[in-house]
Structures are given as structure tokens and as C-alpha cells.
Coordinates of C-alpha atoms in Angstrom, one line a residue:
M1 CA 57.0 -118.0 24.9
I2 CA 60.1 -116.2 25.7
D3 CA 61.2 -115.7 29.2
K4 CA 62.8 -112.3 29.8
E5 CA 65.1 -112.0 32.7
P6 CA 64.1 -109.2 34.9
E7 CA 66.2 -106.0 34.4
K8 CA 68.7 -105.6 37.2
I9 CA 68.6 -102.2 39.0
D10 CA 71.8 -100.7 40.2
F11 CA 70.8 -98.8 43.2
D12 CA 74.1 -97.2 43.7
A13 CA 74.8 -96.0 40.2
K14 CA 74.8 -92.2 40.2
H15 CA 73.1 -90.1 37.3
W16 CA 72.0 -86.6 36.9
H17 CA 68.3 -85.9 37.6
A18 CA 66.2 -82.8 37.6
L19 CA 64.2 -81.8 40.7
Y20 CA 61.1 -79.7 40.5
V21 CA 61.2 -77.5 43.7
R22 CA 59.0 -74.9 45.3
S23 CA 59.0 -71.5 43.6
R24 CA 61.9 -69.3 44.9
S25 CA 63.3 -72.0 47.1
E26 CA 66.1 -73.2 44.7
R27 CA 69.0 -71.9 46.8
K28 CA 67.6 -73.3 50.0
V29 CA 67.1 -76.7 48.4
L30 CA 70.7 -76.5 47.0
T31 CA 72.1 -75.8 50.5
Q32 CA 70.2 -78.6 52.1
L33 CA 71.2 -81.1 49.6
E34 CA 74.9 -80.1 49.9
E35 CA 74.7 -80.4 53.7
M36 CA 73.4 -84.0 53.1
G37 CA 76.5 -84.7 51.0
V38 CA 74.4 -84.9 47.7
E39 CA 76.1 -83.4 44.7
A40 CA 73.6 -80.7 43.4
Y41 CA 73.9 -78.0 40.7
L42 CA 71.8 -74.8 40.4
P43 CA 72.7 -72.9 37.2
L44 CA 72.5 -69.2 38.0
I45 CA 72.7 -66.3 35.6
T46 CA 73.2 -62.6 36.3
R47 CA 70.4 -60.3 34.9
I48 CA 70.0 -56.6 35.3
K49 CA 66.6 -55.8 36.9
Q50 CA 65.0 -52.4 36.5
W51 CA 63.0 -50.7 39.2
S52 CA 61.4 -47.4 39.1
D53 CA 64.3 -45.8 41.0
R54 CA 67.3 -48.0 40.2
R55 CA 68.9 -50.8 38.2
K56 CA 70.5 -53.7 39.9
K57 CA 72.3 -56.9 39.0
I58 CA 70.5 -60.0 40.2
E59 CA 71.7 -63.6 40.2
E60 CA 68.8 -65.9 39.5
P61 CA 68.3 -69.5 38.4
L62 CA 68.5 -70.3 34.7
F63 CA 65.7 -72.8 35.1
K64 CA 63.2 -71.4 37.7
S65 CA 62.0 -74.1 40.1
Y66 CA 64.6 -76.7 39.1
V67 CA 67.7 -78.1 40.7
F68 CA 69.9 -80.8 39.3
V69 CA 71.2 -83.6 41.5
H70 CA 73.8 -86.2 40.9
S71 CA 72.3 -89.1 42.9
S72 CA 71.7 -92.8 43.0
L73 CA 68.3 -94.5 43.4
R74 CA 69.1 -95.2 47.1
Q75 CA 69.3 -91.5 47.8
H76 CA 66.0 -90.6 46.1
Y77 CA 63.8 -91.0 49.3
D78 CA 66.1 -88.8 51.3
I79 CA 66.2 -86.2 48.6
L80 CA 62.4 -86.1 48.3
N81 CA 62.2 -85.4 52.1
V82 CA 64.2 -82.2 51.7
Y83 CA 62.0 -79.2 52.5
G84 CA 61.1 -77.4 49.2
V85 CA 61.5 -80.4 46.9
V86 CA 58.3 -81.2 45.1
R87 CA 59.3 -84.1 43.0
F88 CA 61.8 -85.7 40.5
V89 CA 61.1 -84.8 36.9
T90 CA 59.7 -88.1 35.6
F91 CA 58.7 -90.0 32.6
E92 CA 56.5 -93.1 32.9
H93 CA 56.9 -92.9 36.7
K94 CA 60.7 -93.1 36.5
A95 CA 63.0 -90.2 37.4
V96 CA 64.4 -88.9 34.1
I97 CA 68.2 -89.2 33.6
V98 CA 69.8 -85.9 32.4
P99 CA 72.7 -86.9 30.2
D100 CA 76.1 -85.7 31.4
N101 CA 76.7 -83.8 28.1
Q102 CA 73.7 -81.6 28.8
I103 CA 74.9 -80.6 32.3
V104 CA 78.4 -79.9 30.9
A105 CA 76.8 -77.7 28.2
I106 CA 74.8 -75.8 30.7
K107 CA 77.9 -75.3 32.9
K108 CA 79.9 -74.0 29.9
Y109 CA 77.1 -71.7 28.9
I110 CA 76.9 -70.3 32.5
D111 CA 80.7 -69.8 32.6
D112 CA 80.7 -67.8 29.4
P113 CA 77.3 -67.1 27.8
L114 CA 78.5 -64.7 25.1
E115 CA 81.7 -66.4 24.3
D116 CA 83.6 -65.3 21.2
E117 CA 81.0 -62.8 19.8
Q118 CA 82.2 -62.6 16.2
A119 CA 81.5 -60.2 13.3
R120 CA 78.0 -60.4 12.1
N121 CA 77.4 -62.6 9.1
N122 CA 74.8 -62.3 6.3
N123 CA 71.5 -63.4 7.8
D124 CA 69.6 -63.8 4.6
D125 CA 69.6 -67.6 5.0
L126 CA 67.9 -67.5 8.4
K127 CA 64.2 -66.9 9.1
V128 CA 62.5 -66.3 12.4
G129 CA 60.9 -69.5 13.5
Q130 CA 63.3 -71.7 11.6
R131 CA 65.1 -74.6 13.3
V132 CA 68.9 -74.1 13.7
R133 CA 71.7 -76.1 15.1
I134 CA 74.5 -74.7 17.3
T135 CA 77.8 -75.6 15.5
N136 CA 80.3 -74.0 17.8
G137 CA 80.9 -73.3 21.5
P138 CA 79.8 -74.9 24.7
L139 CA 76.2 -75.6 23.4
Q140 CA 77.5 -77.3 20.3
G141 CA 75.1 -79.8 18.8
L142 CA 72.0 -78.5 20.5
M143 CA 69.1 -77.5 18.3
G144 CA 66.5 -74.7 18.8
R145 CA 64.4 -72.2 16.9
L146 CA 65.5 -68.7 15.9
V147 CA 63.5 -66.1 17.8
C148 CA 64.8 -63.0 16.3
V149 CA 67.7 -61.5 14.3
N150 CA 68.7 -58.1 15.6
N151 CA 72.0 -56.9 16.7
K152 CA 72.2 -60.2 18.6
R153 CA 71.1 -63.6 17.5
R154 CA 68.7 -65.2 19.9
L155 CA 68.0 -68.9 19.7
V156 CA 65.4 -70.8 21.7
V157 CA 67.1 -74.0 22.8
Y158 CA 64.7 -76.7 24.1
I159 CA 66.5 -78.8 26.7
E160 CA 64.5 -82.1 26.4
S161 CA 65.3 -83.6 29.7
V162 CA 64.1 -80.7 31.6
G163 CA 61.3 -79.5 29.4
Q164 CA 62.3 -75.9 29.5
V165 CA 62.8 -73.3 26.8
V166 CA 66.0 -71.3 27.3
P167 CA 66.7 -68.1 25.3
V168 CA 70.4 -68.1 24.3
S169 CA 72.2 -65.0 22.8
I170 CA 74.7 -66.4 20.3
A171 CA 76.8 -65.2 17.5
R172 CA 75.4 -65.8 14.0
A173 CA 78.7 -67.7 13.0
K174 CA 77.8 -70.3 15.5
V175 CA 74.6 -71.5 14.0
E176 CA 73.4 -73.2 10.9
P177 CA 70.0 -73.7 9.5
V178 CA 68.4 -77.2 9.8
E179 CA 66.0 -78.8 7.3
E180 CA 62.5 -79.2 8.9
P181 CA 61.3 -82.8 8.7
Q182 CA 58.0 -83.0 6.8
T183 CA 55.2 -83.9 9.3
D184 CA 51.5 -83.5 9.4
N185 CA 51.5 -82.2 13.0
P186 CA 54.2 -79.5 13.4
I187 CA 55.4 -78.6 17.0
N188 CA 55.5 -74.9 17.7
Y189 CA 57.7 -73.6 20.4

């Protein structure tokens, strides 16, 4: 019989976590967290909304109902008591740690979503639904599925830690096809 030493938990180590919040309360939660001194991040994108009488630029969350927090375990109870916070995104009853490189990639994408649109390449090697890898730019290394090939290339990038699908407009020159692993049970996005 092997005696395992219990895993030591560092209650003061800070990591990024995703919070699931009430619908349309992301900004209120962000403000309350910042007032508490908790580092929080709400990625916002600008979209043009069309009404019957006008068009308007609207800033809205990239991930609806999610706010990211850089917190320690010691702060979790206080964070959960913020009005509008529903829960931490968890796996096996533990708050999922969002890797720093994913937060950095999201921040870079928000800062410059269509960075460096280059001349269109030949798209014969890409098919709709195919897995692709981003090879250049702030989202380098992330994988997704090609949604369509029009004037713009649109990839669906699955951010695993959050469980959200994010459509990303990206130049053809910044992606490469990826071989599909052979499985009996394919996953469709």
C-alpha cells in the first residue's frame, strides 16, 4: 500500500478563471469586482446593429454571460457573493483555470481582430468543416473549424476552458489545414 501525501493547496496563488454571470449583467459584475479590488476582464467587441430606422455601433461582450477573473481560492467566496455572479465554470467541482496564454490571445484579438489582412491565397486546399490551425497573429496555435470561404475567411475557434465557440475573421495566409485524427465518434461543432 502506497501512502500518498495529500496535495497541498495554495489558497493565495492567483489564476485566471471564467465566471458565468446573469444575462446582460457582465458590465455590472465587472464594475463590482473592480471595486472589490479583484482583477477582472470582460472582452468587448464592437458590432454594427441594424434596426428598422438606423444602424449603430454597439460594444458587446465577446462571450455573452462570461467574465474572467484573476483570483485566488481565498477570494472565491467573496466573488460568488457579487450580485449577478451565478457560478465559476467548473470541472469535477473545481473552478477551471484558464491558461494565461488564452487570456493573452483573447486580449490581442480584441485589440486588433483583423490585423494584417493579406492578399487572398488559393483556397483549393481548404474545405468547409475542415479543422485548421492558426499559424500567425495573436491567436497563433489555436485550432478550429472552417465555417466558410468568401471574401473573408471565417474560422470557428473553440476556446476549451470556456466552452464557447467564437467566429473569427482571419486572412487565409494565417491558417493551415490540419489532419483529422481517425475516430469512430467524430465531434461536430
